[in-house]
Coordinates of C-alpha atoms in Angstrom, one line a residue:
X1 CA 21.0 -107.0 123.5
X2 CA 20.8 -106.5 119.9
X3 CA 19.3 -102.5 120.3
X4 CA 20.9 -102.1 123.4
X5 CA 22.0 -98.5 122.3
X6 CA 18.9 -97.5 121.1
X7 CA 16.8 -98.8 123.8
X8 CA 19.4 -97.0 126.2
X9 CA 18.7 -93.7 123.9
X10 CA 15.1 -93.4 124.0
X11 CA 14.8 -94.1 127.9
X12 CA 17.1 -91.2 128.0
X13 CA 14.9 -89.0 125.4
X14 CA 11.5 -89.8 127.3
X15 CA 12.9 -88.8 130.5
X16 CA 14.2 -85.5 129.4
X17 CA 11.6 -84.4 127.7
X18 CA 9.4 -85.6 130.9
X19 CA 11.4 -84.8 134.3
X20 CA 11.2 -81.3 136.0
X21 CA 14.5 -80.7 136.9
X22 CA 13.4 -77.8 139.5
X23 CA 11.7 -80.5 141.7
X24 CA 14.0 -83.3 140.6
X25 CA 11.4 -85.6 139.9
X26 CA 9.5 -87.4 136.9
X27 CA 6.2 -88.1 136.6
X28 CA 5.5 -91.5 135.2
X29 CA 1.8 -90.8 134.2
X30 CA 3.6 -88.9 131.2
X31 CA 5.0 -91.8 129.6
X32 CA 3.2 -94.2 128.2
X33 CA 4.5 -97.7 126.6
X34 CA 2.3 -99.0 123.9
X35 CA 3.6 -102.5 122.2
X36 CA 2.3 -104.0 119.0
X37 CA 3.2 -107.2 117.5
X38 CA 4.0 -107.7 113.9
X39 CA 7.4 -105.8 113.7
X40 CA 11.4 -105.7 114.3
X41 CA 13.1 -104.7 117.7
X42 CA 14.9 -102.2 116.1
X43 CA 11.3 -100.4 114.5
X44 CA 10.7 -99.4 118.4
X45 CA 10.1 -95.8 118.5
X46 CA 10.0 -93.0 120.6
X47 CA 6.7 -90.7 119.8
X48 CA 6.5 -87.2 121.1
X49 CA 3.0 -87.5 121.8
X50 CA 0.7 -89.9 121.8
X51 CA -0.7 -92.8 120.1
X52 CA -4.1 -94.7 120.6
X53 CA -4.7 -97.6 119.1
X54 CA -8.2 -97.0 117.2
X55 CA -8.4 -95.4 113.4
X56 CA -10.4 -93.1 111.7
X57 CA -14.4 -94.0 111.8
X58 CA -14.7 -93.5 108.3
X59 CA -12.2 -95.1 105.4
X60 CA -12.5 -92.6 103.7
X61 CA -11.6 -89.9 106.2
X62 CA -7.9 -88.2 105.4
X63 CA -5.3 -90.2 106.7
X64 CA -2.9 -86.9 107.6
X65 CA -4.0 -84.2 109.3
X66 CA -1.5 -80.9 109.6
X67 CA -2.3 -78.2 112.2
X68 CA -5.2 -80.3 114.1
X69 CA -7.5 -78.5 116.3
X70 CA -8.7 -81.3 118.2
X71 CA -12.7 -81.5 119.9
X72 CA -12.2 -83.9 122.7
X73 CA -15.9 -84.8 123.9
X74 CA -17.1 -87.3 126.1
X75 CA -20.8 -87.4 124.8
X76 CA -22.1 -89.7 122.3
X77 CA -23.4 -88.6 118.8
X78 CA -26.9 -89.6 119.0
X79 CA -30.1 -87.8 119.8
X80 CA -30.7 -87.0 123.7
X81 CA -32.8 -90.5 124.9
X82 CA -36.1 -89.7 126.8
X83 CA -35.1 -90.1 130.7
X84 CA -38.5 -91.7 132.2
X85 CA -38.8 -95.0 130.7
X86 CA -42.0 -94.9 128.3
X87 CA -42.5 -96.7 125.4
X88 CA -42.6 -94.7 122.2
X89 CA -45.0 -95.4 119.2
X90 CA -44.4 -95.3 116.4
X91 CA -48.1 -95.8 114.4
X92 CA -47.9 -94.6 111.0
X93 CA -45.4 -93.6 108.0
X94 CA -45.0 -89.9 108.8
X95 CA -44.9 -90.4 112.7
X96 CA -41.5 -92.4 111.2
X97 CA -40.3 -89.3 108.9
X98 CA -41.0 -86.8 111.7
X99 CA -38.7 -88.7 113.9
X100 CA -36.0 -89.7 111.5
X101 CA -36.1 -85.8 110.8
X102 CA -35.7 -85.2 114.2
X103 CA -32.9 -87.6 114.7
X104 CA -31.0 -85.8 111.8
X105 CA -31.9 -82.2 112.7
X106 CA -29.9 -83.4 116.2
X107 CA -27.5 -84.9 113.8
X108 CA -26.8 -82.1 112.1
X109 CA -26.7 -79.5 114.7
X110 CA -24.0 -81.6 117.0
X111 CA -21.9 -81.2 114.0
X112 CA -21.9 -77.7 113.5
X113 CA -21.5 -76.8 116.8
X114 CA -17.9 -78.6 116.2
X115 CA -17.7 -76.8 112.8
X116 CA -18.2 -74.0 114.2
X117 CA -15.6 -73.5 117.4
X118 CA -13.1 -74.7 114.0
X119 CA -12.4 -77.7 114.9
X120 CA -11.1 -79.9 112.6
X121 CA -10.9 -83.9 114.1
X122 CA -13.2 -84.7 116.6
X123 CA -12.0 -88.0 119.3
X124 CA -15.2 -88.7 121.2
X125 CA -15.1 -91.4 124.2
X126 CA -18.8 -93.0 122.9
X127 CA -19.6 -94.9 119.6
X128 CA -21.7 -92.8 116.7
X129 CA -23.8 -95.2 114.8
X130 CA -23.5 -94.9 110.6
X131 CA -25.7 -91.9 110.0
X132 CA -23.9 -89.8 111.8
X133 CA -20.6 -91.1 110.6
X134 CA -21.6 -90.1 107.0
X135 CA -22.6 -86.6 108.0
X136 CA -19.2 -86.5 109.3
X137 CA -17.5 -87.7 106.7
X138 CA -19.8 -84.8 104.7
X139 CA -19.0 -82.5 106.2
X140 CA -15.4 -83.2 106.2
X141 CA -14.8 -83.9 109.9
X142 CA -12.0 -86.7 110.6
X143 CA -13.6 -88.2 114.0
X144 CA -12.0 -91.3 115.8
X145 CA -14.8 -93.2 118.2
X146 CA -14.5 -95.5 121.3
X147 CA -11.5 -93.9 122.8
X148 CA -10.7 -95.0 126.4
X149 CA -10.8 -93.1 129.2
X150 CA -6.8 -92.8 130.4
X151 CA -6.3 -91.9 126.7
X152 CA -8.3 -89.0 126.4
X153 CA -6.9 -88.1 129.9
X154 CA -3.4 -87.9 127.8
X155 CA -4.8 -86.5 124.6
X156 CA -6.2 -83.9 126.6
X157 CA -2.5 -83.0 128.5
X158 CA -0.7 -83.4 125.3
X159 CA -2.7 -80.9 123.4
X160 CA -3.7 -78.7 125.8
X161 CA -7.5 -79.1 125.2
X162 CA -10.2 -79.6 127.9
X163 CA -12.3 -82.5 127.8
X164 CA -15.7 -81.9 126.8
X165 CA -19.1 -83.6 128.6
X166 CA -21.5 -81.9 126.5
X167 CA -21.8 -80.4 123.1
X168 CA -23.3 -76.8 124.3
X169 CA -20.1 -76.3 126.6
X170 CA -18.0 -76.6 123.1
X171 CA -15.8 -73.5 122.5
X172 CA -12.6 -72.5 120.4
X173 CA -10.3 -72.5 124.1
X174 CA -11.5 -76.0 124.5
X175 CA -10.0 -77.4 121.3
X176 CA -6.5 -79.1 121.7
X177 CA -3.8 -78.3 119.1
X178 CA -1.4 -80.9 117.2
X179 CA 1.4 -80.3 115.0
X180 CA -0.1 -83.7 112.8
X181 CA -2.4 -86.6 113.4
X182 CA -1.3 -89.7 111.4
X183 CA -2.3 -92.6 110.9
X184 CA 0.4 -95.5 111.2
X185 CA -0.5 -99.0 109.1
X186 CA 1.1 -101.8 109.9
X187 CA 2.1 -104.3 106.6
X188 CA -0.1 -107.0 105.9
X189 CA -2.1 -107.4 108.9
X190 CA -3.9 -104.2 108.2
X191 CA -4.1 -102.9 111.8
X192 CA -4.0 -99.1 112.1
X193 CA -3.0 -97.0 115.1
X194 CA -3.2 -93.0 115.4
X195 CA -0.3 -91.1 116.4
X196 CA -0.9 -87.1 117.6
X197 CA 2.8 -85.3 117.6
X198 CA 4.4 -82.0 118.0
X199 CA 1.4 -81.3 121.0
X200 CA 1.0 -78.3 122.6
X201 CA 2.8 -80.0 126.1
X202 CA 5.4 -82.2 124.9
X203 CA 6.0 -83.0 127.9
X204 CA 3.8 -86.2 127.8
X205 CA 5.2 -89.1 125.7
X206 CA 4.8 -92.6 124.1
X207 CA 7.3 -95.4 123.7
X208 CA 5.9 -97.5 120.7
X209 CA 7.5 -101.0 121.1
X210 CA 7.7 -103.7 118.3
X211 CA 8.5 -107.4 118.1
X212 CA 8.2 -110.6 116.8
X213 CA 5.5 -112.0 119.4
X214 CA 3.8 -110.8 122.8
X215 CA 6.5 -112.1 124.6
X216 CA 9.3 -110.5 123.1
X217 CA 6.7 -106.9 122.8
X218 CA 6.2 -107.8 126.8
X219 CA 9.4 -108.0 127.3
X220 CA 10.9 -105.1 126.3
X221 CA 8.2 -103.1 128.0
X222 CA 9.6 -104.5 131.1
X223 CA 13.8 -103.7 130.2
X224 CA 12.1 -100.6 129.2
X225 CA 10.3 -99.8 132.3
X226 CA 13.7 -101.2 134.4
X227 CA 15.8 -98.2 132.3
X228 CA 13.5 -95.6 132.7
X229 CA 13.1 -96.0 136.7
X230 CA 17.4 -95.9 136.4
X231 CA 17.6 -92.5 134.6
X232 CA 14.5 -92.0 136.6
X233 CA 17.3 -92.2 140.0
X234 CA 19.7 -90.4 138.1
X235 CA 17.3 -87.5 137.8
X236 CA 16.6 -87.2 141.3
X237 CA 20.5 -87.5 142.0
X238 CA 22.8 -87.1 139.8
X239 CA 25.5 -88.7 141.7
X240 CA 27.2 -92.3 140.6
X241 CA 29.3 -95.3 142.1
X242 CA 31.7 -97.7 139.3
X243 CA 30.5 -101.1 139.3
X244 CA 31.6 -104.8 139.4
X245 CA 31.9 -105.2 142.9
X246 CA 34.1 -102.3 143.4
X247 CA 32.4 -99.8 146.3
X248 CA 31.4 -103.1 147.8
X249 CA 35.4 -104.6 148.2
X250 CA 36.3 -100.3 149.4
X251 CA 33.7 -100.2 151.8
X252 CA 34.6 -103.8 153.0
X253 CA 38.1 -102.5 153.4
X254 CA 36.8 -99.0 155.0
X255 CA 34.8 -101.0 157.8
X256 CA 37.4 -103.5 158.2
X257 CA 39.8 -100.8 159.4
X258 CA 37.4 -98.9 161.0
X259 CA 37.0 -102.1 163.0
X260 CA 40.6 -102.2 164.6
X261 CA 40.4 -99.0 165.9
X262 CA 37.2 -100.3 168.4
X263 CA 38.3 -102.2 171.4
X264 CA 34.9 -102.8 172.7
X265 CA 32.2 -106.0 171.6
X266 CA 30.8 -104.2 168.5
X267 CA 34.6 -104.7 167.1
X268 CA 33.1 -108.3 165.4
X269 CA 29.9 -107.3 164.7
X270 CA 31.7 -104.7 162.5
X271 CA 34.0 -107.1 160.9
X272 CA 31.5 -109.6 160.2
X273 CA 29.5 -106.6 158.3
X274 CA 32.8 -106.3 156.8
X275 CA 32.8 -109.7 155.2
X276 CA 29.5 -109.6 154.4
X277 CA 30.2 -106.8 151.8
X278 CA 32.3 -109.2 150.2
X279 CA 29.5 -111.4 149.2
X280 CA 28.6 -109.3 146.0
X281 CA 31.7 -109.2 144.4
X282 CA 32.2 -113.1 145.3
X283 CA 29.3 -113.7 143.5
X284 CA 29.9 -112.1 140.5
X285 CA 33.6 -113.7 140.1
X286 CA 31.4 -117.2 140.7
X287 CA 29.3 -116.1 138.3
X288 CA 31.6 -115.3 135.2
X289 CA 33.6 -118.9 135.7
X290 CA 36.8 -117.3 137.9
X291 CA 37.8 -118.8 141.0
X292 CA 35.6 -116.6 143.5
X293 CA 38.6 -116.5 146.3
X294 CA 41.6 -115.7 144.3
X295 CA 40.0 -112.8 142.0
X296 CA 38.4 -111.3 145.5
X297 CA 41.7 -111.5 147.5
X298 CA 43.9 -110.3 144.4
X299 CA 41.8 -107.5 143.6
X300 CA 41.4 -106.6 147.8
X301 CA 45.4 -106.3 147.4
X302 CA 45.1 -104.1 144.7
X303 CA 43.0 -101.7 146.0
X304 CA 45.6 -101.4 148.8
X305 CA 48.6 -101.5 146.7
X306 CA 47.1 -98.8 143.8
X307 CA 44.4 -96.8 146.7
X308 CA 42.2 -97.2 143.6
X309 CA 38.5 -98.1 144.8
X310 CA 37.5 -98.4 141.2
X311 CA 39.1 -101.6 140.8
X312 CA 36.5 -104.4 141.0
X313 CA 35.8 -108.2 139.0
X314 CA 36.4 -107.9 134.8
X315 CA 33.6 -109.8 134.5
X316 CA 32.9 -109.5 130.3
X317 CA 37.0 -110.5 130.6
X318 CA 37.8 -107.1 128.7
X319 CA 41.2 -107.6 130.3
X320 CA 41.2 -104.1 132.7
X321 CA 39.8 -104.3 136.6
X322 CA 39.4 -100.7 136.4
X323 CA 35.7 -100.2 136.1
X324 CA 36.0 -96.7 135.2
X325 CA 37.7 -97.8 131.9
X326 CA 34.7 -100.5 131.5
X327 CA 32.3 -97.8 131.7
X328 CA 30.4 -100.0 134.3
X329 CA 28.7 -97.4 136.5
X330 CA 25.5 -97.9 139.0
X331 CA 23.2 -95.0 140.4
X332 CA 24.4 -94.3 144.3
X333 CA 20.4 -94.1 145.1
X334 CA 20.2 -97.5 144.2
X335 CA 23.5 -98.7 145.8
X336 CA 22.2 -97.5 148.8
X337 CA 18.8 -98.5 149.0
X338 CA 20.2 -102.0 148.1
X339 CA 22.9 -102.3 151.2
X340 CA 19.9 -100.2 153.9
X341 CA 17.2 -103.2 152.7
X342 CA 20.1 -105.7 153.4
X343 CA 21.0 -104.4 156.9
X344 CA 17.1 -103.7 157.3
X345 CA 16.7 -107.7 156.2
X346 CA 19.3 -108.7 158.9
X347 CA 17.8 -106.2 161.8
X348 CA 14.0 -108.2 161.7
X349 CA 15.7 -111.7 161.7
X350 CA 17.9 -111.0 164.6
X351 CA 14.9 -109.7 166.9
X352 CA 13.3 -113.0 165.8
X353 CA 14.4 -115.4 169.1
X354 CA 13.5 -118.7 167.3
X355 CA 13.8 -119.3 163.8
X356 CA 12.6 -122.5 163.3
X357 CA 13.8 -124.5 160.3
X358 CA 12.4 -127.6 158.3
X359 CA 13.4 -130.3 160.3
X360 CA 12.0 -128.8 163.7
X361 CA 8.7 -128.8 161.9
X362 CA 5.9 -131.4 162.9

């Protein structure tokens, strides 16, 4: 509650920088929620990129990279392992040299075939052991290691680069592009994450949350999640109801008269749906401590009296009924998928014959 407006306004920035409004639809797989503990509700931040919680393989690798042409590979940096299984001797001292030699001519060529497309940060899916961490480092390459899967898959949409399974297939139109890679430090507890921003397709997103603990990083994923999906509705149709009970108490109305003017059977089946609207605005007057019967039946008058459907229960007691005042609104999508699943509900218990309760159980 306490960064209720700055939650609300980066849901809002994620999905407009995701949704296609010619299709009205967002793709989810473009947003990505990442949470780390440690931090303030309020240091929750929306990334126009990505970020990947792993750091630089070296310490000593620069910390800030501007214009990064990024080599996304999905091959380790090691020498090529014999593929029949044979054991392989190793009998005297220059036997050893010859293959350490080997090992870092292997080394040394991987690197330059980076080098030379002009790359200038390598993120690679595999480990590199030590050796080849110092050439790196020598050769002033930046490289992360031991990125997961779905992350390249997002580092390689972001930046426009094509994920690479072997070092021969490495060229310049492979290489993703970034505005800046960053590393992000987080206080004492010396974790580091990576963020890549200003990508080629800023279309793909990350929301960083912070908090106290897990729970509290958990839970705003979740409130997060719950906001996007709204604005997600809103995308897809634009097109509102006010809340508080109000369409419920005008459609209750609406169906009530609609009722009178059927002389036939279906006259109480429509009434009773009727009351049955009723139901959500009677719980919410329970809920904020007013007498649930009076508030409905005064505000039901009003409606007649003023023809103003907006009117519905002041539950926060701002001391207006007129929800359009309140600024209480709900997405119509969601409205009605709520009263369909409802009437849905009722449908599959009435072709039920015999309900059987508790006590008729043996």
């Amino acid at each position: 509650n306490r960064c209720h407006r700055q939650m609300a306004e980066i849901a809002v920035d994620a999905i407009m920088s995701v949704a296609d409004f010619d299709r009205k639809d967002v793709d989810f797989e473009l947003i990505k929620v990442e949470g780390k503990v440690g931090g303030k509700m309020e240091d929750t931040m929306l990334i126009k990129g990505v970020i990947i919680d792993k750091d630089m393989s070296h310490p000593q690798m620069p910390k800030n990279i501007k214009d990064a042409k990024i080599a996304i590979l999905t091959c380790p940096f090691e020498p090529p392992k014999p593929k029949t299984k044979h054991g392989l001797e190793v009998k005297s001292v220059e036997d050893y040299r010859k293959l350490r030699e080997y090992e870092l001519q292997k080394f040394e060529t991987m690197v330059k075939q980076v080098k030379d497309t002009g790359a200038n940060l390598v993120i690679c899916q595999w480990g590199f052991d030590d050796e080849a961490n110092h050439l790196l480092l020598q050769r002033k390459l930046p490289a992360v290691r031991w990125v997961g899967g779905p992350e390249i898959e997002l580092i390689a949409i972001a930046t426009g680069g094509r994920i690479v399974p072997r070092f021969e297939e490495l060229t310049k139109e492979k290489l993703g592009t970034a505005g800046t890679v960053r590393e992000l430090s987080f206080g004492t507890t010396k974790e580091k994450m990576l963020v890549i921003e200003d990508c080629n397709n800023s279309r793909a997103v990350t929301i960083f949350i912070r908090g106290g603990n897990k729970m509290i990083v958990e839970e705003g994923k979740r409130s997060i999640h719950d906001a996007l999906c709204v604005i997600r509705n809103l995308v897809k149709d634009s097109r509102i109801v006010y809340g508080g009970g109000a369409p419920e108490i005008s459609c209750s109305l609406a169906v009530a008269e609609a009722a009178k003017k059927i002389s036939t059977l279906e006259q109480y089946a429509m009434k009773s749906f009727s009351e049955a609207l009723e139901s959500v605005p009677l719980a919410l007057a329970e809920n904020s401590g007013f007498a649930p019967i009076h508030t409905l039946a005064d505000i039901k008058s009003r409606q007649i009296k003023e023809k103003n459907p907006r009117l519905g229960i002041d539950c926060l007691n701002k001391g207006t009924n007129d929800m359009k005042t309140q600024s209480v609104i709900e997405t119509l999508s969601s409205k009605r998928a709520q009263i369909l699943l409802a009437v849905q509900l009722t449908k599959m218990i009435l072709k039920i014959d015999d309900v059987r309760g508790s006590a008729d159980q043996v």
